[in-house]
């Protein structure tokens, strides 16, 4: 098996910061929404964005060229109130409510726990704003602070939609699994736009449905936040190895 890494996301914007550090980047023809390949630190790397949801992430791992490791990346909602926009969370475990999967830490900057203390989850110097935690992987977008509080009570630090699918596929293939996420909305915040209503069956958001809601302030704010989160995610991954 080749020594290559497969990165799985929902949207290409989640990969942009990471790919800025790659060499020989080229499009990859696969039956997914978006894929590219390149070289990173002397290794072959592939990135796939196949829309929101565990099933789409699961399918993306199985469709991709065989790799030596799988890493789920992307944006996430904070459940831990100490997390801030752009903070990086390195998963220790992914839970979907019925099953859990362990996640490995990459070699690199150690992460911190939710109380801010450094933990030797990784092996080099501390990077400010990085944390370790459990991921709640659910089948919809957590829209309200109340739902986030309920998920936090389960012990999870962040919430997202794809990690469980990527973890399940990695388990089926016998591959090491990693999950690294960047915070794009905070624990105490309600989302004003109904993003679940705008999510299409193909795992992508309908711009028309979002525009019809006429809540532009939040969309502009999220665009700025996700741009920051993508850059911080890419810079963090650049400081690691798998």
Short mmCIF file of C-alpha atoms in Angstrom, two decimals:
data_model
loop_
_atom_site.label_atom_id
_atom_site.label_comp_id
_atom_site.label_asym_id
_atom_site.label_seq_id
_atom_site.Cartn_x
_atom_site.Cartn_y
_atom_site.Cartn_z
CA UNK A 1 0.00 0.00 0.00
CA UNK A 2 1.29 3.43 -0.93
CA UNK A 3 2.31 5.87 1.80
CA UNK A 4 -0.34 8.45 0.96
CA UNK A 5 -2.92 10.43 2.88
CA UNK A 6 -6.57 10.95 2.06
CA UNK A 7 -8.30 14.09 3.40
CA UNK A 8 -12.11 14.04 3.46
CA UNK A 9 -14.24 17.19 3.76
CA UNK A 10 -17.73 18.37 2.89
CA UNK A 11 -16.86 21.54 0.96
CA UNK A 12 -13.77 22.57 -1.06
CA UNK A 13 -13.44 25.72 1.07
CA UNK A 14 -12.56 23.53 4.02
CA UNK A 15 -9.54 22.25 2.08
CA UNK A 16 -8.31 25.59 0.70
CA UNK A 17 -5.96 26.49 3.54
CA UNK A 18 -4.40 23.03 3.55
CA UNK A 19 -3.93 22.85 -0.22
CA UNK A 20 -2.11 26.19 -0.21
CA UNK A 21 0.80 24.25 1.32
CA UNK A 22 0.79 21.47 -1.30
CA UNK A 23 2.90 21.11 -4.43
CA UNK A 24 1.94 19.73 -7.86
CA UNK A 25 -1.77 20.29 -7.17
CA UNK A 26 -4.02 18.91 -9.91
CA UNK A 27 -7.72 18.05 -10.34
CA UNK A 28 -8.67 14.43 -9.81
CA UNK A 29 -11.43 12.81 -11.84
CA UNK A 30 -13.63 10.90 -9.41
CA UNK A 31 -17.43 10.48 -9.07
CA UNK A 32 -17.57 13.02 -6.22
CA UNK A 33 -18.38 16.74 -6.02
CA UNK A 34 -14.72 17.85 -5.97
CA UNK A 35 -11.31 16.19 -5.69
CA UNK A 36 -7.68 17.06 -6.17
CA UNK A 37 -4.30 15.43 -5.66
CA UNK A 38 -0.81 16.72 -4.97
CA UNK A 39 2.41 16.26 -3.06
CA UNK A 40 2.98 17.26 0.56
CA UNK A 41 6.15 16.68 2.54
CA UNK A 42 7.29 14.11 0.01
CA UNK A 43 4.05 12.11 0.08
CA UNK A 44 1.12 11.74 -2.27
CA UNK A 45 -2.02 13.40 -0.92
CA UNK A 46 -5.64 13.46 -2.04
CA UNK A 47 -8.44 15.78 -0.92
CA UNK A 48 -12.12 15.07 -1.55
CA UNK A 49 -15.16 17.22 -0.77
CA UNK A 50 -18.36 15.28 -1.37
CA UNK A 51 -21.02 17.27 0.47
CA UNK A 52 -22.41 17.23 3.99
CA UNK A 53 -23.30 14.07 5.83
CA UNK A 54 -21.80 10.82 7.04
CA UNK A 55 -23.00 8.75 4.08
CA UNK A 56 -21.33 11.07 1.59
CA UNK A 57 -18.07 10.99 3.55
CA UNK A 58 -18.26 7.19 3.77
CA UNK A 59 -18.74 6.92 0.01
CA UNK A 60 -15.87 9.33 -0.67
CA UNK A 61 -13.38 7.20 1.29
CA UNK A 62 -14.41 4.07 -0.62
CA UNK A 63 -14.26 5.81 -4.01
CA UNK A 64 -10.85 7.42 -3.43
CA UNK A 65 -7.54 5.90 -4.48
CA UNK A 66 -6.31 3.58 -1.70
CA UNK A 67 -4.32 5.49 0.90
CA UNK A 68 -2.32 4.62 4.00
CA UNK A 69 -4.37 6.92 6.28
CA UNK A 70 -7.63 8.89 6.29
CA UNK A 71 -8.07 12.32 7.88
CA UNK A 72 -11.45 14.01 8.13
CA UNK A 73 -11.11 17.81 8.11
CA UNK A 74 -13.42 20.80 7.98
CA UNK A 75 -15.40 23.32 9.96
CA UNK A 76 -17.37 22.56 13.12
CA UNK A 77 -19.65 24.02 15.72
CA UNK A 78 -18.24 24.55 19.20
CA UNK A 79 -19.96 22.82 22.12
CA UNK A 80 -17.29 23.78 24.63
CA UNK A 81 -17.84 27.45 25.51
CA UNK A 82 -14.09 28.06 25.83
CA UNK A 83 -13.59 27.44 22.10
CA UNK A 84 -13.26 30.45 19.81
CA UNK A 85 -13.57 31.01 16.07
CA UNK A 86 -10.68 29.38 14.22
CA UNK A 87 -9.64 27.18 17.16
CA UNK A 88 -8.39 23.77 16.09
CA UNK A 89 -9.76 20.61 17.68
CA UNK A 90 -7.90 17.34 17.25
CA UNK A 91 -10.37 14.51 17.80
CA UNK A 92 -9.72 11.74 20.30
CA UNK A 93 -13.01 10.00 19.52
CA UNK A 94 -15.96 10.35 17.14
CA UNK A 95 -19.49 9.49 18.33
CA UNK A 96 -22.70 9.34 16.33
CA UNK A 97 -25.08 8.41 19.14
CA UNK A 98 -24.99 4.65 18.53
CA UNK A 99 -21.32 3.96 17.86
CA UNK A 100 -17.93 5.46 18.59
CA UNK A 101 -14.59 5.36 16.79
CA UNK A 102 -11.17 6.27 18.21
CA UNK A 103 -9.22 8.95 16.36
CA UNK A 104 -5.44 9.16 16.30
CA UNK A 105 -3.46 12.35 16.96
CA UNK A 106 -1.07 13.46 14.20
CA UNK A 107 2.56 14.01 15.05
CA UNK A 108 3.12 17.69 15.64
CA UNK A 109 1.95 20.47 17.93
CA UNK A 110 0.38 19.18 21.16
CA UNK A 111 -3.23 20.11 21.65
CA UNK A 112 -4.86 21.44 24.79
CA UNK A 113 -7.83 20.14 26.70
CA UNK A 114 -10.97 22.23 27.13
CA UNK A 115 -9.57 23.72 30.34
CA UNK A 116 -6.58 25.12 28.42
CA UNK A 117 -3.96 22.74 29.82
CA UNK A 118 -1.47 21.23 27.37
CA UNK A 119 -1.69 17.52 26.69
CA UNK A 120 0.93 15.36 24.94
CA UNK A 121 -1.52 14.25 22.27
CA UNK A 122 1.09 15.20 19.70
CA UNK A 123 4.83 15.51 19.89
CA UNK A 124 6.22 18.97 19.24
CA UNK A 125 5.77 22.44 20.74
CA UNK A 126 2.43 23.93 21.75
CA UNK A 127 0.37 25.81 19.16
CA UNK A 128 -2.01 28.35 20.68
CA UNK A 129 -5.67 27.70 19.94
CA UNK A 130 -5.40 23.93 19.47
CA UNK A 131 -7.40 21.49 21.61
CA UNK A 132 -8.25 17.82 21.90
CA UNK A 133 -11.78 16.57 22.32
CA UNK A 134 -14.63 14.25 21.43
CA UNK A 135 -16.58 14.89 18.23
CA UNK A 136 -20.37 14.60 18.08
CA UNK A 137 -21.13 13.58 14.49
CA UNK A 138 -24.84 14.11 13.77
CA UNK A 139 -27.12 13.99 10.73
CA UNK A 140 -28.03 17.69 10.64
CA UNK A 141 -26.65 21.12 11.46
CA UNK A 142 -26.91 22.05 15.14
CA UNK A 143 -28.86 25.30 14.79
CA UNK A 144 -29.42 26.38 18.38
CA UNK A 145 -27.44 26.99 21.54
CA UNK A 146 -29.89 24.72 23.37
CA UNK A 147 -29.09 21.77 21.11
CA UNK A 148 -25.38 22.46 21.51
CA UNK A 149 -25.76 22.40 25.30
CA UNK A 150 -27.47 19.01 25.09
CA UNK A 151 -24.67 17.65 22.92
CA UNK A 152 -22.07 19.10 25.28
CA UNK A 153 -23.68 17.13 28.12
CA UNK A 154 -22.65 13.94 26.29
CA UNK A 155 -18.99 14.94 26.72
CA UNK A 156 -18.36 16.17 23.17
CA UNK A 157 -16.37 19.33 22.46
CA UNK A 158 -17.52 20.00 18.89
CA UNK A 159 -20.28 18.98 16.49
CA UNK A 160 -20.20 18.25 12.74
CA UNK A 161 -21.73 15.89 10.15
CA UNK A 162 -19.08 13.85 8.28
CA UNK A 163 -16.58 12.37 10.75
CA UNK A 164 -18.62 9.28 11.59
CA UNK A 165 -18.84 8.30 7.93
CA UNK A 166 -15.13 8.76 7.33
CA UNK A 167 -14.33 6.87 10.54
CA UNK A 168 -16.62 3.97 9.63
CA UNK A 169 -15.08 3.64 6.17
CA UNK A 170 -11.58 3.79 7.64
CA UNK A 171 -12.50 1.02 10.06
CA UNK A 172 -13.91 -1.11 7.24
CA UNK A 173 -10.69 -0.67 5.24
CA UNK A 174 -8.40 -1.15 8.26
CA UNK A 175 -6.85 2.31 7.85
CA UNK A 176 -5.61 4.73 10.54
CA UNK A 177 -8.16 7.49 11.11
CA UNK A 178 -7.61 11.12 12.11
CA UNK A 179 -10.04 14.01 12.51
CA UNK A 180 -9.02 17.68 12.72
CA UNK A 181 -11.60 20.45 12.76
CA UNK A 182 -11.69 24.25 12.94
CA UNK A 183 -14.43 26.11 14.80
CA UNK A 184 -16.74 28.29 12.68
CA UNK A 185 -19.63 28.91 15.09
CA UNK A 186 -19.70 29.26 18.87
CA UNK A 187 -21.42 27.25 21.58
CA UNK A 188 -23.70 30.07 22.78
CA UNK A 189 -24.88 31.10 19.31
CA UNK A 190 -28.13 30.34 17.52
CA UNK A 191 -27.94 30.24 13.72
CA UNK A 192 -30.52 32.62 12.24
CA UNK A 193 -30.60 31.11 8.77
CA UNK A 194 -32.22 27.67 8.50
CA UNK A 195 -29.25 25.85 6.99
CA UNK A 196 -30.93 22.47 7.32
CA UNK A 197 -33.80 23.64 5.09
CA UNK A 198 -31.22 24.84 2.54
CA UNK A 199 -29.30 21.55 2.48
CA UNK A 200 -29.99 19.63 -0.74
CA UNK A 201 -30.09 15.80 -1.03
CA UNK A 202 -26.64 15.90 -2.70
CA UNK A 203 -25.12 17.35 0.48
CA UNK A 204 -24.65 20.86 -0.89
CA UNK A 205 -26.42 24.05 0.14
CA UNK A 206 -28.95 25.73 -2.11
CA UNK A 207 -27.87 29.33 -2.57
CA UNK A 208 -31.38 30.20 -3.75
CA UNK A 209 -32.95 28.86 -0.55
CA UNK A 210 -30.48 30.81 1.58
CA UNK A 211 -31.00 34.01 -0.42
CA UNK A 212 -34.77 33.72 0.02
CA UNK A 213 -34.30 33.82 3.79
CA UNK A 214 -32.83 37.34 3.45
CA UNK A 215 -30.55 37.06 6.47
CA UNK A 216 -27.39 38.37 4.82
CA UNK A 217 -25.60 39.56 7.95
CA UNK A 218 -25.10 36.05 9.25
CA UNK A 219 -24.04 34.73 5.83
CA UNK A 220 -21.39 37.44 5.48
CA UNK A 221 -20.17 36.80 9.03
CA UNK A 222 -19.95 33.04 8.38
CA UNK A 223 -18.05 33.64 5.15
CA UNK A 224 -15.41 35.59 7.07
CA UNK A 225 -15.30 33.02 9.84
CA UNK A 226 -14.91 30.05 7.51
CA UNK A 227 -12.12 31.81 5.59
CA UNK A 228 -10.26 32.26 8.89
CA UNK A 229 -11.01 28.69 9.96
CA UNK A 230 -9.75 27.29 6.65
CA UNK A 231 -6.46 29.19 6.94
CA UNK A 232 -5.90 28.13 10.55
CA UNK A 233 -6.77 24.54 9.70
CA UNK A 234 -4.31 24.53 6.81
CA UNK A 235 -1.54 26.09 8.91
CA UNK A 236 -2.11 23.58 11.70
CA UNK A 237 -1.99 20.60 9.36
CA UNK A 238 1.17 22.00 7.78
CA UNK A 239 2.80 21.82 11.24
CA UNK A 240 1.92 18.12 11.63
CA UNK A 241 2.79 14.80 10.05
CA UNK A 242 0.84 11.55 9.74
#
